[in-house]
Coordinates of C-alpha atoms in Angstrom, one line a residue:
X1 CA 170.2 64.1 71.3
X2 CA 170.1 67.0 73.4
X3 CA 167.4 68.3 71.1
X4 CA 165.4 65.2 71.5
X5 CA 165.9 65.3 75.1
X6 CA 164.7 68.9 75.4
X7 CA 161.6 68.0 73.3
X8 CA 160.8 65.0 75.5
X9 CA 161.2 67.2 78.8
X10 CA 158.9 69.9 77.1
X11 CA 156.5 66.9 76.4
X12 CA 156.3 65.7 79.9
X13 CA 155.6 69.5 80.9
X14 CA 152.8 69.4 78.4
X15 CA 151.5 66.1 80.1
X16 CA 151.6 67.8 83.6
X17 CA 149.7 70.8 82.2
X18 CA 147.2 68.7 80.5
X19 CA 146.2 66.7 83.6
X20 CA 146.0 69.6 85.8
X21 CA 143.6 71.5 83.0
X22 CA 142.0 68.2 82.9
X23 CA 141.3 67.8 86.7
X24 CA 140.0 71.3 87.3
X25 CA 137.9 71.4 84.2
X26 CA 136.1 68.2 85.1
X27 CA 135.7 68.9 88.7
X28 CA 134.0 72.4 87.2
X29 CA 131.9 70.7 84.9
X30 CA 130.6 68.1 87.4
X31 CA 129.9 70.4 90.1
X32 CA 127.5 69.5 92.7
X33 CA 126.2 66.3 90.5
X34 CA 129.8 64.7 91.7
X35 CA 129.1 65.2 95.3
X36 CA 125.5 63.4 94.8
X37 CA 127.3 60.7 93.0
X38 CA 129.6 60.2 95.8
X39 CA 126.8 60.0 98.5
X40 CA 124.7 57.7 96.2
X41 CA 127.3 55.2 94.7
X42 CA 129.4 54.6 97.6
X43 CA 126.9 52.8 100.1
X44 CA 128.5 49.5 99.7
X45 CA 132.2 48.6 99.7
X46 CA 131.8 47.3 95.8
X47 CA 130.3 50.3 94.7
X48 CA 132.9 52.4 96.4
X49 CA 135.5 50.8 94.7
X50 CA 134.0 51.1 91.2
X51 CA 133.4 54.8 92.0
X52 CA 136.7 55.5 93.0
X53 CA 137.9 53.7 89.9
X54 CA 135.7 55.5 87.6
X55 CA 136.1 59.0 89.1
X56 CA 140.1 58.6 89.0
X57 CA 139.6 57.7 85.0
X58 CA 137.6 60.6 84.6
X59 CA 139.6 63.2 86.5
X60 CA 142.8 61.6 85.5
X61 CA 144.5 62.1 88.8
X62 CA 144.3 59.5 91.9
X63 CA 145.8 62.6 93.8
X64 CA 142.8 64.8 93.1
X65 CA 140.4 62.2 94.1
X66 CA 142.4 61.3 97.4
X67 CA 142.5 65.0 98.5
X68 CA 138.6 65.2 97.3
X69 CA 137.5 62.3 99.2
X70 CA 139.5 63.6 102.5
X71 CA 137.5 66.8 102.2
X72 CA 134.1 64.8 101.5
X73 CA 135.1 62.7 105.0
X74 CA 135.8 66.0 106.8
X75 CA 132.4 67.4 105.5
X76 CA 130.4 64.6 107.0
X77 CA 129.5 63.5 103.3
X78 CA 131.1 60.3 103.6
X79 CA 131.9 58.0 106.6
X80 CA 135.7 56.9 106.9
X81 CA 135.1 53.1 106.1
X82 CA 133.1 54.0 102.6
X83 CA 135.9 56.4 101.6
X84 CA 138.7 53.7 102.1
X85 CA 136.9 51.8 99.4
X86 CA 137.0 54.9 97.4
X87 CA 140.6 55.2 98.0
X88 CA 141.2 51.6 97.0
X89 CA 139.1 52.3 93.7
X90 CA 141.2 55.4 92.9
X91 CA 144.5 53.1 92.7
X92 CA 142.7 50.8 90.3
X93 CA 141.8 54.0 88.2
X94 CA 145.2 55.0 87.9
X95 CA 146.5 51.6 86.6
X96 CA 143.5 51.6 84.0
X97 CA 144.8 55.2 82.8
X98 CA 147.8 53.4 81.8
X99 CA 146.1 51.0 79.5
X100 CA 144.8 54.3 78.0
X101 CA 148.2 55.6 77.4
X102 CA 149.4 51.7 76.1
X103 CA 146.6 51.1 73.6
X104 CA 145.9 54.9 72.4
X105 CA 148.7 57.3 73.4
X106 CA 151.6 54.9 72.3
X107 CA 150.0 52.8 69.3
X108 CA 147.8 55.3 67.5
X109 CA 148.9 58.6 65.9
X110 CA 147.2 60.9 68.3
X111 CA 148.1 64.1 67.4
X112 CA 146.0 63.8 64.6
X113 CA 142.8 64.5 66.6
X114 CA 144.7 66.4 69.3
X115 CA 144.4 69.9 67.8
X116 CA 140.8 69.5 66.9
X117 CA 140.2 68.8 70.2
X118 CA 142.1 71.5 71.4
X119 CA 140.0 74.1 69.1
X120 CA 136.8 72.6 70.3
X121 CA 137.7 73.0 74.0
X122 CA 139.1 76.6 73.5
X123 CA 135.5 77.7 71.8
X124 CA 133.7 76.2 74.7
X125 CA 136.3 77.6 77.3
X126 CA 136.4 81.2 76.0
X127 CA 132.7 81.8 74.7
X128 CA 130.3 80.0 76.8
X129 CA 128.3 81.5 79.3
X130 CA 127.9 78.2 81.3
X131 CA 130.3 77.4 84.1
X132 CA 129.8 73.8 83.4
X133 CA 130.4 74.2 79.8
X134 CA 133.6 76.4 80.3
X135 CA 134.8 73.4 82.7
X136 CA 134.3 71.0 80.0
X137 CA 136.4 73.0 77.7
X138 CA 139.0 73.2 80.0
X139 CA 138.7 69.4 80.2
X140 CA 138.9 69.1 76.5
X141 CA 142.0 71.2 76.5
X142 CA 143.6 69.2 79.0
X143 CA 143.0 65.8 77.0
X144 CA 144.5 67.6 74.0
X145 CA 147.5 68.5 76.0
X146 CA 148.0 65.1 77.3
X147 CA 147.9 63.5 73.8
X148 CA 150.3 65.9 72.3
X149 CA 152.6 65.6 75.5
X150 CA 152.6 61.8 74.7
X151 CA 153.0 62.2 71.0
X152 CA 156.3 64.7 71.4
X153 CA 157.3 62.2 74.3
X154 CA 157.5 59.4 72.0
X155 CA 158.9 61.4 69.3
X156 CA 161.7 62.4 71.3
X157 CA 162.6 58.7 72.5
X158 CA 162.3 57.5 68.9
X159 CA 164.6 60.3 67.6
X160 CA 167.2 59.9 70.2
X161 CA 167.7 56.6 70.1
X162 CA 168.9 56.2 73.3
X163 CA 169.0 53.2 75.7
X164 CA 167.6 53.3 79.2
X165 CA 169.4 50.2 80.3
X166 CA 171.4 52.0 83.1
X167 CA 174.2 49.8 84.3
X168 CA 173.4 49.8 87.9
X169 CA 170.1 48.5 86.8
X170 CA 171.4 45.9 84.6
X171 CA 172.9 43.7 87.0
X172 CA 169.5 42.7 87.8
X173 CA 168.2 41.2 91.3
X174 CA 166.4 42.7 94.1
X175 CA 168.4 45.6 94.5
X176 CA 168.0 46.9 90.8
X177 CA 164.5 46.4 91.2
X178 CA 164.3 48.4 94.8
X179 CA 166.2 51.3 93.0
X180 CA 163.9 51.5 90.4
X181 CA 161.0 51.8 93.0
X182 CA 162.8 54.2 94.5
X183 CA 163.5 56.4 91.4
X184 CA 159.6 55.6 90.5
X185 CA 158.7 57.2 94.0
X186 CA 160.8 60.3 93.8
X187 CA 159.7 61.0 90.3
X188 CA 156.0 60.8 91.4
X189 CA 156.7 63.0 94.6
X190 CA 158.2 65.6 92.7
X191 CA 156.0 65.7 89.7
X192 CA 152.6 65.3 91.9
X193 CA 151.4 63.0 89.0
X194 CA 151.9 59.4 89.2
X195 CA 149.8 59.3 85.2
X196 CA 152.8 61.4 84.3
X197 CA 155.4 59.1 85.5
X198 CA 153.7 55.8 84.1
X199 CA 153.4 57.6 80.8
X200 CA 157.2 58.3 80.6
X201 CA 157.8 54.5 81.5
X202 CA 155.4 53.1 79.1
X203 CA 156.7 55.2 76.3
X204 CA 160.3 54.3 77.1
X205 CA 159.6 50.5 77.4
X206 CA 158.1 50.7 74.0
X207 CA 160.7 52.8 72.3
X208 CA 163.9 53.0 74.4
X209 CA 164.4 49.4 75.3
X210 CA 163.9 49.6 79.1
X211 CA 163.8 46.3 80.5
X212 CA 160.4 45.1 81.5
X213 CA 161.2 44.2 85.2
X214 CA 163.0 47.5 85.8
X215 CA 160.1 49.2 84.1
X216 CA 157.9 47.1 86.7
X217 CA 159.7 48.8 89.5
X218 CA 159.1 52.3 88.3
X219 CA 155.4 51.7 88.0
X220 CA 155.7 50.2 91.6
X221 CA 157.4 53.3 92.6
X222 CA 154.9 55.7 90.9
X223 CA 151.9 53.8 92.7
X224 CA 154.0 54.2 95.9
X225 CA 154.8 58.1 95.2
X226 CA 151.1 58.8 95.2
X227 CA 150.9 58.7 99.2
X228 CA 153.4 61.9 99.3
X229 CA 150.2 64.1 98.2
X230 CA 148.0 62.3 101.1
X231 CA 150.9 62.7 103.6
X232 CA 151.2 66.5 103.0
X233 CA 147.4 67.0 102.9
X234 CA 147.4 66.0 106.5
X235 CA 149.8 68.9 107.6
X236 CA 147.7 71.0 109.8
X237 CA 144.6 69.0 108.7
X238 CA 141.6 67.4 110.9
X239 CA 141.9 64.0 112.5
X240 CA 139.4 62.5 109.9
X241 CA 142.0 63.8 107.1
X242 CA 144.7 62.1 108.9
X243 CA 142.7 59.0 109.4
X244 CA 142.3 58.5 105.6
X245 CA 145.5 59.7 104.4
X246 CA 147.4 57.1 106.6
X247 CA 144.9 54.5 105.2
X248 CA 146.1 55.6 101.8
X249 CA 149.5 55.2 102.7
X250 CA 149.1 51.8 104.2
X251 CA 147.1 50.4 101.2
X252 CA 150.1 51.8 99.0
X253 CA 152.6 50.4 101.3
X254 CA 151.2 47.0 101.3
X255 CA 150.6 46.8 97.7
X256 CA 154.0 47.9 96.8
X257 CA 155.6 45.2 99.2
X258 CA 153.2 42.4 97.4
X259 CA 154.3 43.8 94.0
X260 CA 157.7 43.4 94.6
X261 CA 157.7 40.1 96.0
X262 CA 155.6 39.0 93.3
X263 CA 157.0 40.9 90.4
X264 CA 158.7 37.5 88.8
X265 CA 155.4 35.4 89.2
X266 CA 153.1 38.2 88.1
X267 CA 155.0 39.1 84.9
X268 CA 155.5 35.4 84.2
X269 CA 151.6 35.0 84.6
X270 CA 151.0 38.1 82.0
X271 CA 153.5 36.0 79.6
X272 CA 151.8 32.7 79.8
X273 CA 148.3 34.3 79.2
X274 CA 149.3 36.1 76.2
X275 CA 151.0 32.7 74.9
X276 CA 148.1 30.8 75.8
X277 CA 145.5 33.0 74.5
X278 CA 147.6 33.9 71.5
X279 CA 147.6 37.5 72.1
X280 CA 149.8 39.8 70.4
X281 CA 150.9 42.2 73.0
X282 CA 153.6 45.0 73.4
X283 CA 155.7 45.7 76.3
X284 CA 153.5 48.7 77.1
X285 CA 150.5 46.7 77.2
X286 CA 152.2 44.0 79.5
X287 CA 153.3 46.6 81.8
X288 CA 149.7 48.1 81.8
X289 CA 148.4 44.8 82.8
X290 CA 150.8 44.3 85.8
X291 CA 150.2 47.8 87.0
X292 CA 146.4 46.7 86.9
X293 CA 146.9 43.5 88.5
X294 CA 149.0 44.2 91.6
X295 CA 146.6 47.1 92.4
X296 CA 143.7 44.8 92.1
X297 CA 145.7 42.3 94.3
X298 CA 146.2 45.1 97.0
X299 CA 142.1 45.8 96.9
X300 CA 141.7 42.0 97.8
X301 CA 144.1 41.9 100.5
X302 CA 142.9 45.0 102.2
X303 CA 139.2 44.6 101.6
X304 CA 138.7 42.1 104.7
X305 CA 141.1 44.2 106.8
X306 CA 139.3 47.7 106.0
X307 CA 137.1 47.7 109.3
X308 CA 140.0 46.8 112.0
X309 CA 142.3 49.3 110.2
X310 CA 139.6 52.1 110.4
X311 CA 138.9 51.0 114.3
X312 CA 142.7 51.4 114.7
X313 CA 142.9 54.7 112.9
X314 CA 139.9 56.0 114.8
X315 CA 142.0 55.3 118.1
X316 CA 145.4 56.5 116.8
X317 CA 144.3 60.2 115.4
X318 CA 141.8 61.9 118.0
X319 CA 140.7 65.5 117.6
X320 CA 142.2 68.2 120.1
X321 CA 139.9 70.5 121.8
X322 CA 141.2 73.6 119.8
X323 CA 141.4 71.7 116.5
X324 CA 138.6 72.2 114.0
X325 CA 136.6 69.2 113.5
X326 CA 135.3 69.3 109.8
X327 CA 137.6 72.0 107.8
X328 CA 140.8 72.0 106.5
X329 CA 142.7 73.2 103.4
X330 CA 141.7 69.8 101.6
X331 CA 137.7 71.1 102.4
X332 CA 138.3 74.1 100.0
X333 CA 139.5 72.4 97.0
X334 CA 135.5 71.5 96.0
X335 CA 133.2 74.3 96.6
X336 CA 130.0 72.4 97.6
X337 CA 132.4 70.1 100.0
X338 CA 133.9 73.5 101.6
X339 CA 130.4 74.6 102.0
X340 CA 128.9 71.7 103.9
X341 CA 132.1 71.6 105.9
X342 CA 131.9 75.4 106.9
X343 CA 128.2 74.9 108.0
X344 CA 129.1 71.8 110.0
X345 CA 132.0 73.6 111.7
X346 CA 129.6 76.6 112.6
X347 CA 127.0 74.5 113.8
X348 CA 129.7 72.8 116.0
X349 CA 130.6 76.4 117.3
X350 CA 127.1 77.2 118.4
X351 CA 127.1 73.8 120.1
X352 CA 130.3 75.0 122.1
X353 CA 128.9 78.5 122.7
X354 CA 126.0 76.5 124.5
X355 CA 128.0 74.7 127.0
X356 CA 129.3 77.9 127.8
X357 CA 125.8 79.7 128.6
X358 CA 124.1 76.7 130.1
X359 CA 125.7 76.9 133.5
X360 CA 124.0 80.3 133.9
X361 CA 120.9 78.3 135.5
X362 CA 123.4 77.5 138.3
X363 CA 124.6 80.8 138.8
X364 CA 127.8 80.3 137.1
X365 CA 128.8 83.2 134.8
X366 CA 130.4 82.4 131.4
X367 CA 134.4 82.7 131.7
X368 CA 135.5 85.2 129.1
X369 CA 139.1 83.6 129.1
X370 CA 137.3 79.9 128.3
X371 CA 135.8 81.8 125.2
X372 CA 139.0 82.6 123.7
X373 CA 139.4 79.3 122.0
X374 CA 136.0 79.7 120.5
X375 CA 137.1 83.2 119.3
X376 CA 140.1 82.1 117.7
X377 CA 138.2 79.5 115.8
X378 CA 135.9 82.1 114.4
X379 CA 138.8 83.8 113.2
X380 CA 140.0 80.8 111.4
X381 CA 136.5 80.0 109.8
X382 CA 136.5 83.5 108.8
X383 CA 140.0 83.3 106.9
X384 CA 138.5 80.0 105.1
X385 CA 135.3 81.8 104.2
X386 CA 137.6 84.7 102.4
X387 CA 139.5 82.3 100.7
X388 CA 136.5 80.2 99.4
X389 CA 135.2 83.6 98.5
X390 CA 137.9 83.9 96.2
X391 CA 137.0 80.5 94.0
X392 CA 134.7 80.6 91.2
X393 CA 131.3 80.1 92.7
X394 CA 127.9 79.3 91.0
X395 CA 124.8 81.3 91.8
X396 CA 123.5 78.7 94.3
X397 CA 127.0 78.5 95.8
X398 CA 127.0 82.3 96.4
X399 CA 123.7 82.4 98.1
X400 CA 125.1 79.7 100.6
X401 CA 128.2 81.8 101.0
X402 CA 126.1 84.7 102.1
X403 CA 124.4 82.5 104.6
X404 CA 127.4 81.1 106.0
X405 CA 128.9 85.0 106.2
X406 CA 125.5 86.0 107.9
X407 CA 125.8 83.5 110.3
X408 CA 129.5 84.1 111.2
X409 CA 128.8 87.6 112.1
X410 CA 125.8 86.6 114.1
X411 CA 127.9 84.0 116.1
X412 CA 130.7 86.7 116.7
X413 CA 128.2 88.9 118.1
X414 CA 127.0 86.1 120.3
X415 CA 130.6 86.0 121.6
X416 CA 130.8 89.7 122.5
X417 CA 127.2 89.6 124.5
X418 CA 127.9 86.5 126.3
X419 CA 130.4 88.0 128.8
X420 CA 127.8 91.0 129.3
X421 CA 125.0 88.5 130.9
X422 CA 124.2 89.9 134.2
X423 CA 123.9 87.2 136.9
X424 CA 121.5 89.5 138.8
X425 CA 118.8 88.7 136.1
X426 CA 118.6 85.1 137.8
X427 CA 116.5 86.5 141.0
X428 CA 113.9 87.7 138.5
X429 CA 113.5 85.1 135.6
X430 CA 113.8 81.7 137.8
X431 CA 117.4 81.3 137.2
X432 CA 117.3 81.7 133.4
X433 CA 114.3 78.8 133.2
X434 CA 113.3 80.0 129.6
X435 CA 116.3 80.7 128.2
X436 CA 117.9 77.4 129.2
X437 CA 114.9 75.8 127.8
X438 CA 115.3 77.5 124.4
X439 CA 119.2 76.8 124.5
X440 CA 118.6 73.2 124.9
X441 CA 115.9 72.9 121.9
X442 CA 118.9 74.4 119.8
X443 CA 120.7 70.9 120.1
X444 CA 117.5 69.4 118.4
X445 CA 118.2 68.2 114.7
X446 CA 115.3 69.9 113.4
X447 CA 114.7 73.6 114.3
X448 CA 111.4 73.5 112.4
X449 CA 109.7 71.3 114.7
X450 CA 106.6 72.4 116.6
X451 CA 108.4 72.0 120.0
X452 CA 111.0 74.7 119.1
X453 CA 108.4 77.1 118.0
X454 CA 106.6 76.4 121.0
X455 CA 109.4 77.1 123.3
X456 CA 110.4 79.9 121.3
X457 CA 107.0 81.7 121.6
X458 CA 107.3 81.0 125.5
X459 CA 110.6 82.7 125.6
X460 CA 109.4 85.9 124.1
X461 CA 106.4 85.9 126.4
X462 CA 108.4 85.4 129.1
X463 CA 110.6 88.2 128.3
X464 CA 107.7 90.7 128.1
X465 CA 106.5 89.3 131.5
X466 CA 109.9 89.9 133.2
X467 CA 109.9 93.6 131.9
X468 CA 106.5 94.3 133.1
X469 CA 107.6 92.9 136.6
X470 CA 110.5 95.3 136.7
X471 CA 108.4 98.2 135.7
X472 CA 106.0 97.5 138.6
X473 CA 108.9 96.9 141.1
X474 CA 110.1 100.2 140.0
X475 CA 106.7 102.1 140.2
X476 CA 106.0 100.5 143.7
X477 CA 109.5 101.5 145.1
X478 CA 110.7 97.5 145.4
X479 CA 113.5 98.5 143.0
X480 CA 115.2 102.0 142.5
X481 CA 115.4 103.2 139.1
X482 CA 119.1 102.8 138.5
X483 CA 118.8 99.0 139.4
X484 CA 115.8 98.7 137.3
X485 CA 117.3 100.4 134.3
X486 CA 120.1 98.0 134.8
X487 CA 118.3 94.9 134.8
X488 CA 116.0 96.2 131.8
X489 CA 119.1 96.7 129.6
X490 CA 120.5 93.2 130.8
X491 CA 117.2 91.7 129.6
X492 CA 117.5 93.3 126.2
X493 CA 121.2 92.3 125.7
X494 CA 120.3 88.8 126.5
X495 CA 117.3 88.8 124.1
X496 CA 119.5 90.4 121.3
X497 CA 121.9 87.4 122.2
X498 CA 119.6 84.8 121.8
X499 CA 118.0 86.3 118.8
X500 CA 121.4 86.6 117.1
X501 CA 122.3 82.8 117.9
X502 CA 118.7 81.7 116.9
X503 CA 119.1 83.4 113.7
X504 CA 122.7 82.0 113.0
X505 CA 121.3 78.7 114.1
X506 CA 118.2 78.9 111.4
X507 CA 120.6 80.2 108.6
X508 CA 123.1 77.3 109.3
X509 CA 120.3 74.8 109.2
X510 CA 119.2 76.0 105.9
X511 CA 122.7 76.2 104.4
X512 CA 123.0 72.3 105.7
X513 CA 119.6 71.6 103.7
X514 CA 120.7 73.2 100.6
X515 CA 124.5 71.7 100.5
X516 CA 123.3 68.4 101.1
X517 CA 123.8 66.2 98.0
X518 CA 120.3 65.6 97.2
X519 CA 119.4 69.4 96.7

């Protein structure tokens, strides 16, 4: 028996590895297409649920979809309310994966085509020049590993002949069901993959005689355990990430409570349907149907409550002044999402810099200490850029990385130049009138507008006029040469600061356009 249990343990490892390879490979294969689909196919609640369901079936990991969706919300690709329905759909998608395992993984001899699939995937992974094809190859290797893992898991249970009728669970009742829910939750939290736990339970209920009601408790626990990924993803996360993660937690907790309370009626309904329709079913299929039914029931219950929940979560979690608004560790899981989020964050930094320089028109010099939070944020963003640079990027993504890195350096230059602004210039340039006009246009959404170009040209002309005026004052003795040199240097530094800010702003706007899903 020990040998068979070790085989089952190794099979579980194959399932986990296969799911990880599938998830990573499909994300690489889809690339920016996934981002575009997310924007275009989540415009209504019904589409959001459908997209979440389909994406989870494709990637074979609701946890991956949850974390990716959090990244999309951070990056401004997806509003929180639309993201909620994607999360609902991901839970339904996980339950449909159970159908695949019950109908194919357990009933058919899947190892017969797992090895050919593995060979084909290896050829694509090792010899293809395209990143998308290599990703597809990795996904096929993952599918093959999953199939082999399910085959060995079934073999392990069949050969051992063990019974999973644990004494404490044989007593039945609500207590036994809750223990099963707890075990399922803990196993999913440890494995970080509810599909692996569901595969284990479906195999056990088919080959090891596990009671169907207790198996239902394990499935409920597996469903509930997926919230651990969402909770862990909110550590040091943005307010948006926390809102969506806790919405996921609320959905799964409500669904689990309903499933526990209605487990007997739902199983009786399934038995009645199978009998009435003369369907020859297996315990694994019945359990897969149970999993789907209680998730669909959860979607129906939470659907009308989504808007009030979103409003409550918006009030519950707010941004801290020093906290990043768009970027956290979740954003880095998909390069396209990360690039968009980093672009949005740097634009936010320019907006904060403008708040520090606009008071110059009132004779208030920027406080160097007040700039420290912005400087600290820049260090955080530089670290995120470094981490993203270590990922595998396409040629388009690499070009966007260059734009972001250049803008990052320009913003840091601006930070160094702001404290050096000489207030004495205010007496020679109408209290920074031209500069203020230029800074205010940076808040406009279209930096290519005619108004922006006109203000910029006026600023450059105004700078030349200021310099000519200082030259004249120095020649006719109205300014001593030392003071004139000081003012000319101050004009040069201020112009340099503005040009660096404008170049950073223009680069970020270009990056934002190129990182949009429609591109």
